[in-house]
Amino acid sequence: MSTSPRSDRDRDEEGRARNARPRDELGRPLPPGSVGVERIPEDLDLPPAESLAWAQDLLDRGRAFHAHEVLEGAWKSGPADERLLWQGLAQLAVGITHIQRANAKGAMALLERAAERLAHGDGPAPHGVDATGLVAYAHDLMAELRRGGSPAPDRLRPRLVRRRVPDDEASAQD
């Protein structure tokens, strides 16, 4: 049995396989030559706030797979002490992707891993990420899936960061 790379795959300068196939809204590969949705660059390296804002926009538009790619970029390019956070966020998005694709078993596995990683940190998560809320959200989705439910599309748009109260609103509440 040969373990040499397939010669028909698109590869980068170092020989690593690239995933150049077009994808649909849910991230499913389409046949070569098809027109898919715009892809997230594989070497994405954005500041955390931009990564979170873009991922949130994609989640809000039902494109969890693509949100995962943005979050994976932050995971790969971010500091080592934040890797579990970004990995957990990316896995949460993949768990949602599995729900969108009607794969409850895959969703359960990824949501469980996401919750474990998001719960790993001590104290508040960096960048305003609502890790505590997202862990509860993942557990709620898993409970619904265990009951045989299928979460509605509007339930698949979690808030990644805590809502910030503008200064004038905070003063009015005092």
PDB file of C-alpha atoms in Angstrom:
ATOM      1  CA  MET A   1       0.000   0.000   0.000  1.00  0.00           C
ATOM      2  CA  SER A   2       1.429   3.362  -1.014  1.00  0.00           C
ATOM      3  CA  THR A   3       1.497   6.286   1.371  1.00  0.00           C
ATOM      4  CA  SER A   4       2.791   8.810  -1.147  1.00  0.00           C
ATOM      5  CA  PRO A   5       0.625  11.899  -1.628  1.00  0.00           C
ATOM      6  CA  ARG A   6      -1.928  11.899  -4.407  1.00  0.00           C
ATOM      7  CA  SER A   7      -0.521  13.770  -7.361  1.00  0.00           C
ATOM      8  CA  ASP A   8      -3.932  15.175  -8.359  1.00  0.00           C
ATOM      9  CA  ARG A   9      -4.326  17.215  -5.140  1.00  0.00           C
ATOM     10  CA  ASP A  10      -3.571  20.913  -5.013  1.00  0.00           C
ATOM     11  CA  ARG A  11      -0.482  21.446  -2.841  1.00  0.00           C
ATOM     12  CA  ASP A  12       1.441  24.420  -1.506  1.00  0.00           C
ATOM     13  CA  GLU A  13       5.166  25.070  -2.006  1.00  0.00           C
ATOM     14  CA  GLU A  14       6.029  22.748   0.912  1.00  0.00           C
ATOM     15  CA  GLY A  15       3.924  19.868  -0.391  1.00  0.00           C
ATOM     16  CA  ARG A  16       1.032  20.245   2.100  1.00  0.00           C
ATOM     17  CA  ALA A  17      -2.386  19.504   0.693  1.00  0.00           C
ATOM     18  CA  ARG A  18      -4.624  22.512   0.161  1.00  0.00           C
ATOM     19  CA  ASN A  19      -8.352  22.311   0.267  1.00  0.00           C
ATOM     20  CA  ALA A  20      -9.095  24.159  -2.937  1.00  0.00           C
ATOM     21  CA  ARG A  21     -12.473  22.571  -3.735  1.00  0.00           C
ATOM     22  CA  PRO A  22     -15.393  24.976  -3.729  1.00  0.00           C
ATOM     23  CA  ARG A  23     -17.831  24.664  -0.814  1.00  0.00           C
ATOM     24  CA  ASP A  24     -21.497  25.417  -0.262  1.00  0.00           C
ATOM     25  CA  GLU A  25     -23.018  27.603   2.501  1.00  0.00           C
ATOM     26  CA  LEU A  26     -22.715  24.729   4.998  1.00  0.00           C
ATOM     27  CA  GLY A  27     -19.097  24.037   4.069  1.00  0.00           C
ATOM     28  CA  ARG A  28     -19.801  20.854   2.131  1.00  0.00           C
ATOM     29  CA  PRO A  29     -17.337  20.241  -0.721  1.00  0.00           C
ATOM     30  CA  LEU A  30     -18.751  20.727  -4.193  1.00  0.00           C
ATOM     31  CA  PRO A  31     -17.529  19.017  -7.361  1.00  0.00           C
ATOM     32  CA  PRO A  32     -14.416  20.569  -8.921  1.00  0.00           C
ATOM     33  CA  GLY A  33     -15.371  23.411 -11.231  1.00  0.00           C
ATOM     34  CA  SER A  34     -18.550  24.267  -9.300  1.00  0.00           C
ATOM     35  CA  VAL A  35     -19.171  27.763  -8.049  1.00  0.00           C
ATOM     36  CA  GLY A  36     -19.187  27.860  -4.271  1.00  0.00           C
ATOM     37  CA  VAL A  37     -19.241  30.545  -1.627  1.00  0.00           C
ATOM     38  CA  GLU A  38     -16.192  32.701  -0.997  1.00  0.00           C
ATOM     39  CA  ARG A  39     -13.540  30.809   0.982  1.00  0.00           C
ATOM     40  CA  ILE A  40     -11.736  31.944   4.102  1.00  0.00           C
ATOM     41  CA  PRO A  41      -7.974  32.239   3.440  1.00  0.00           C
ATOM     42  CA  GLU A  42      -6.055  29.302   4.951  1.00  0.00           C
ATOM     43  CA  ASP A  43      -3.356  31.625   6.292  1.00  0.00           C
ATOM     44  CA  LEU A  44      -5.797  34.011   7.978  1.00  0.00           C
ATOM     45  CA  ASP A  45      -4.168  36.061  10.741  1.00  0.00           C
ATOM     46  CA  LEU A  46      -6.411  38.800  12.155  1.00  0.00           C
ATOM     47  CA  PRO A  47      -6.478  40.631  15.474  1.00  0.00           C
ATOM     48  CA  PRO A  48      -8.769  38.837  17.969  1.00  0.00           C
ATOM     49  CA  ALA A  49     -11.553  41.450  17.827  1.00  0.00           C
ATOM     50  CA  GLU A  50     -11.716  41.187  14.018  1.00  0.00           C
ATOM     51  CA  SER A  51     -11.723  37.377  14.135  1.00  0.00           C
ATOM     52  CA  LEU A  52     -14.574  37.389  16.652  1.00  0.00           C
ATOM     53  CA  ALA A  53     -16.589  39.987  14.712  1.00  0.00           C
ATOM     54  CA  TRP A  54     -16.197  38.123  11.403  1.00  0.00           C
ATOM     55  CA  ALA A  55     -16.997  34.757  12.975  1.00  0.00           C
ATOM     56  CA  GLN A  56     -20.071  36.277  14.656  1.00  0.00           C
ATOM     57  CA  ASP A  57     -21.266  37.700  11.340  1.00  0.00           C
ATOM     58  CA  LEU A  58     -20.847  34.308   9.673  1.00  0.00           C
ATOM     59  CA  LEU A  59     -22.705  32.529  12.506  1.00  0.00           C
ATOM     60  CA  ASP A  60     -25.509  35.100  12.292  1.00  0.00           C
ATOM     61  CA  ARG A  61     -25.824  34.313   8.575  1.00  0.00           C
ATOM     62  CA  GLY A  62     -25.976  30.546   9.182  1.00  0.00           C
ATOM     63  CA  ARG A  63     -22.448  29.884   7.917  1.00  0.00           C
ATOM     64  CA  ALA A  64     -21.004  28.068  10.941  1.00  0.00           C
ATOM     65  CA  PHE A  65     -18.442  26.104   8.899  1.00  0.00           C
ATOM     66  CA  HIS A  66     -16.954  29.321   7.577  1.00  0.00           C
ATOM     67  CA  ALA A  67     -17.015  30.853  11.088  1.00  0.00           C
ATOM     68  CA  HIS A  68     -15.019  27.802  12.172  1.00  0.00           C
ATOM     69  CA  GLU A  69     -12.383  28.588   9.541  1.00  0.00           C
ATOM     70  CA  VAL A  70     -12.025  32.159  10.850  1.00  0.00           C
ATOM     71  CA  LEU A  71     -11.759  30.896  14.438  1.00  0.00           C
ATOM     72  CA  GLU A  72      -9.285  28.215  13.380  1.00  0.00           C
ATOM     73  CA  GLY A  73      -7.117  30.949  11.863  1.00  0.00           C
ATOM     74  CA  ALA A  74      -7.074  32.721  15.248  1.00  0.00           C
ATOM     75  CA  TRP A  75      -6.295  29.418  16.971  1.00  0.00           C
ATOM     76  CA  LYS A  76      -3.321  28.749  14.685  1.00  0.00           C
ATOM     77  CA  SER A  77      -1.920  32.295  14.737  1.00  0.00           C
ATOM     78  CA  GLY A  78      -2.737  33.332  18.306  1.00  0.00           C
ATOM     79  CA  PRO A  79      -0.621  33.146  21.440  1.00  0.00           C
ATOM     80  CA  ALA A  80      -0.129  29.738  23.050  1.00  0.00           C
ATOM     81  CA  ASP A  81      -1.973  30.739  26.227  1.00  0.00           C
ATOM     82  CA  GLU A  82      -5.153  31.387  24.181  1.00  0.00           C
ATOM     83  CA  ARG A  83      -5.071  28.280  21.992  1.00  0.00           C
ATOM     84  CA  LEU A  84      -7.598  26.293  24.061  1.00  0.00           C
ATOM     85  CA  LEU A  85     -10.046  29.206  23.907  1.00  0.00           C
ATOM     86  CA  TRP A  86      -9.797  29.571  20.124  1.00  0.00           C
ATOM     87  CA  GLN A  87      -9.849  25.811  19.645  1.00  0.00           C
ATOM     88  CA  GLY A  88     -13.012  25.614  21.755  1.00  0.00           C
ATOM     89  CA  LEU A  89     -14.653  28.378  19.726  1.00  0.00           C
ATOM     90  CA  ALA A  90     -13.718  26.674  16.437  1.00  0.00           C
ATOM     91  CA  GLN A  91     -15.055  23.341  17.713  1.00  0.00           C
ATOM     92  CA  LEU A  92     -18.298  24.996  18.815  1.00  0.00           C
ATOM     93  CA  ALA A  93     -18.743  26.290  15.255  1.00  0.00           C
ATOM     94  CA  VAL A  94     -18.040  22.809  13.840  1.00  0.00           C
ATOM     95  CA  GLY A  95     -20.559  21.326  16.281  1.00  0.00           C
ATOM     96  CA  ILE A  96     -23.142  23.767  14.925  1.00  0.00           C
ATOM     97  CA  THR A  97     -22.087  22.812  11.390  1.00  0.00           C
ATOM     98  CA  HIS A  98     -22.850  19.162  12.191  1.00  0.00           C
ATOM     99  CA  ILE A  99     -26.313  20.152  13.467  1.00  0.00           C
ATOM    100  CA  GLN A 100     -26.918  22.085  10.236  1.00  0.00           C
ATOM    101  CA  ARG A 101     -25.929  18.971   8.285  1.00  0.00           C
ATOM    102  CA  ALA A 102     -28.228  16.738  10.442  1.00  0.00           C
ATOM    103  CA  ASN A 103     -25.299  14.837  11.979  1.00  0.00           C
ATOM    104  CA  ALA A 104     -26.309  14.655  15.653  1.00  0.00           C
ATOM    105  CA  LYS A 105     -23.539  12.209  16.598  1.00  0.00           C
ATOM    106  CA  GLY A 106     -20.809  14.436  15.155  1.00  0.00           C
ATOM    107  CA  ALA A 107     -22.425  17.499  16.742  1.00  0.00           C
ATOM    108  CA  MET A 108     -22.453  15.875  20.181  1.00  0.00           C
ATOM    109  CA  ALA A 109     -18.767  14.956  19.964  1.00  0.00           C
ATOM    110  CA  LEU A 110     -17.652  18.439  18.873  1.00  0.00           C
ATOM    111  CA  LEU A 111     -19.934  20.293  21.288  1.00  0.00           C
ATOM    112  CA  GLU A 112     -18.559  18.216  24.168  1.00  0.00           C
ATOM    113  CA  ARG A 113     -14.963  18.992  23.155  1.00  0.00           C
ATOM    114  CA  ALA A 114     -15.816  22.669  22.706  1.00  0.00           C
ATOM    115  CA  ALA A 115     -17.382  22.877  26.170  1.00  0.00           C
ATOM    116  CA  GLU A 116     -14.334  21.205  27.746  1.00  0.00           C
ATOM    117  CA  ARG A 117     -11.922  23.638  26.122  1.00  0.00           C
ATOM    118  CA  LEU A 118     -14.041  26.732  26.774  1.00  0.00           C
ATOM    119  CA  ALA A 119     -14.401  25.773  30.451  1.00  0.00           C
ATOM    120  CA  HIS A 120     -10.649  25.270  30.812  1.00  0.00           C
ATOM    121  CA  GLY A 121      -9.626  28.851  31.611  1.00  0.00           C
ATOM    122  CA  ASP A 122      -9.451  30.475  35.025  1.00  0.00           C
ATOM    123  CA  GLY A 123     -11.386  33.717  35.366  1.00  0.00           C
ATOM    124  CA  PRO A 124     -12.962  35.670  32.529  1.00  0.00           C
ATOM    125  CA  ALA A 125     -11.931  34.689  29.013  1.00  0.00           C
ATOM    126  CA  PRO A 126      -9.895  37.224  27.042  1.00  0.00           C
ATOM    127  CA  HIS A 127     -11.328  39.497  24.349  1.00  0.00           C
ATOM    128  CA  GLY A 128     -14.771  39.579  25.985  1.00  0.00           C
ATOM    129  CA  VAL A 129     -15.526  35.988  24.946  1.00  0.00           C
ATOM    130  CA  ASP A 130     -18.511  34.699  26.914  1.00  0.00           C
ATOM    131  CA  ALA A 131     -16.908  31.331  27.678  1.00  0.00           C
ATOM    132  CA  THR A 132     -19.311  30.582  30.552  1.00  0.00           C
ATOM    133  CA  GLY A 133     -22.353  31.370  28.412  1.00  0.00           C
ATOM    134  CA  LEU A 134     -20.995  29.358  25.484  1.00  0.00           C
ATOM    135  CA  VAL A 135     -20.355  26.317  27.691  1.00  0.00           C
ATOM    136  CA  ALA A 136     -23.983  26.505  28.888  1.00  0.00           C
ATOM    137  CA  TYR A 137     -25.124  26.965  25.277  1.00  0.00           C
ATOM    138  CA  ALA A 138     -23.186  23.866  24.139  1.00  0.00           C
ATOM    139  CA  HIS A 139     -24.697  21.830  26.995  1.00  0.00           C
ATOM    140  CA  ASP A 140     -28.208  23.061  26.087  1.00  0.00           C
ATOM    141  CA  LEU A 141     -27.719  22.018  22.452  1.00  0.00           C
ATOM    142  CA  MET A 142     -26.420  18.596  23.535  1.00  0.00           C
ATOM    143  CA  ALA A 143     -29.444  18.107  25.826  1.00  0.00           C
ATOM    144  CA  GLU A 144     -31.786  18.950  22.961  1.00  0.00           C
ATOM    145  CA  LEU A 145     -29.982  16.520  20.648  1.00  0.00           C
ATOM    146  CA  ARG A 146     -30.120  13.762  23.305  1.00  0.00           C
ATOM    147  CA  ARG A 147     -33.896  14.228  23.442  1.00  0.00           C
ATOM    148  CA  GLY A 148     -33.998  13.678  19.679  1.00  0.00           C
ATOM    149  CA  GLY A 149     -34.622  17.333  18.956  1.00  0.00           C
ATOM    150  CA  SER A 150     -33.344  19.336  16.058  1.00  0.00           C
ATOM    151  CA  PRO A 151     -32.426  22.882  17.120  1.00  0.00           C
ATOM    152  CA  ALA A 152     -34.095  25.581  15.035  1.00  0.00           C
ATOM    153  CA  PRO A 153     -31.785  27.653  12.819  1.00  0.00           C
ATOM    154  CA  ASP A 154     -32.218  30.744  15.010  1.00  0.00           C
ATOM    155  CA  ARG A 155     -30.829  28.728  17.966  1.00  0.00           C
ATOM    156  CA  LEU A 156     -27.608  28.137  16.021  1.00  0.00           C
ATOM    157  CA  ARG A 157     -26.379  31.721  16.330  1.00  0.00           C
ATOM    158  CA  PRO A 158     -24.635  31.965  19.714  1.00  0.00           C
ATOM    159  CA  ARG A 159     -23.221  35.279  20.951  1.00  0.00           C
ATOM    160  CA  LEU A 160     -19.458  34.832  21.111  1.00  0.00           C
ATOM    161  CA  VAL A 161     -18.741  37.900  23.223  1.00  0.00           C
ATOM    162  CA  ARG A 162     -20.548  39.382  26.191  1.00  0.00           C
ATOM    163  CA  ARG A 163     -22.737  42.350  25.370  1.00  0.00           C
ATOM    164  CA  ARG A 164     -20.974  45.505  26.399  1.00  0.00           C
ATOM    165  CA  VAL A 165     -23.088  48.195  27.987  1.00  0.00           C
ATOM    166  CA  PRO A 166     -22.252  51.621  26.528  1.00  0.00           C
ATOM    167  CA  ASP A 167     -20.922  54.085  29.121  1.00  0.00           C
ATOM    168  CA  ASP A 168     -24.034  56.299  28.952  1.00  0.00           C
ATOM    169  CA  GLU A 169     -26.304  53.268  29.589  1.00  0.00           C
ATOM    170  CA  ALA A 170     -24.132  52.126  32.496  1.00  0.00           C
ATOM    171  CA  SER A 171     -24.296  55.620  34.070  1.00  0.00           C
ATOM    172  CA  ALA A 172     -28.087  55.683  33.743  1.00  0.00           C
ATOM    173  CA  GLN A 173     -28.305  52.356  35.599  1.00  0.00           C
ATOM    174  CA  ASP A 174     -26.373  53.691  38.640  1.00  0.00           C
TER     175      ASP A 174
END
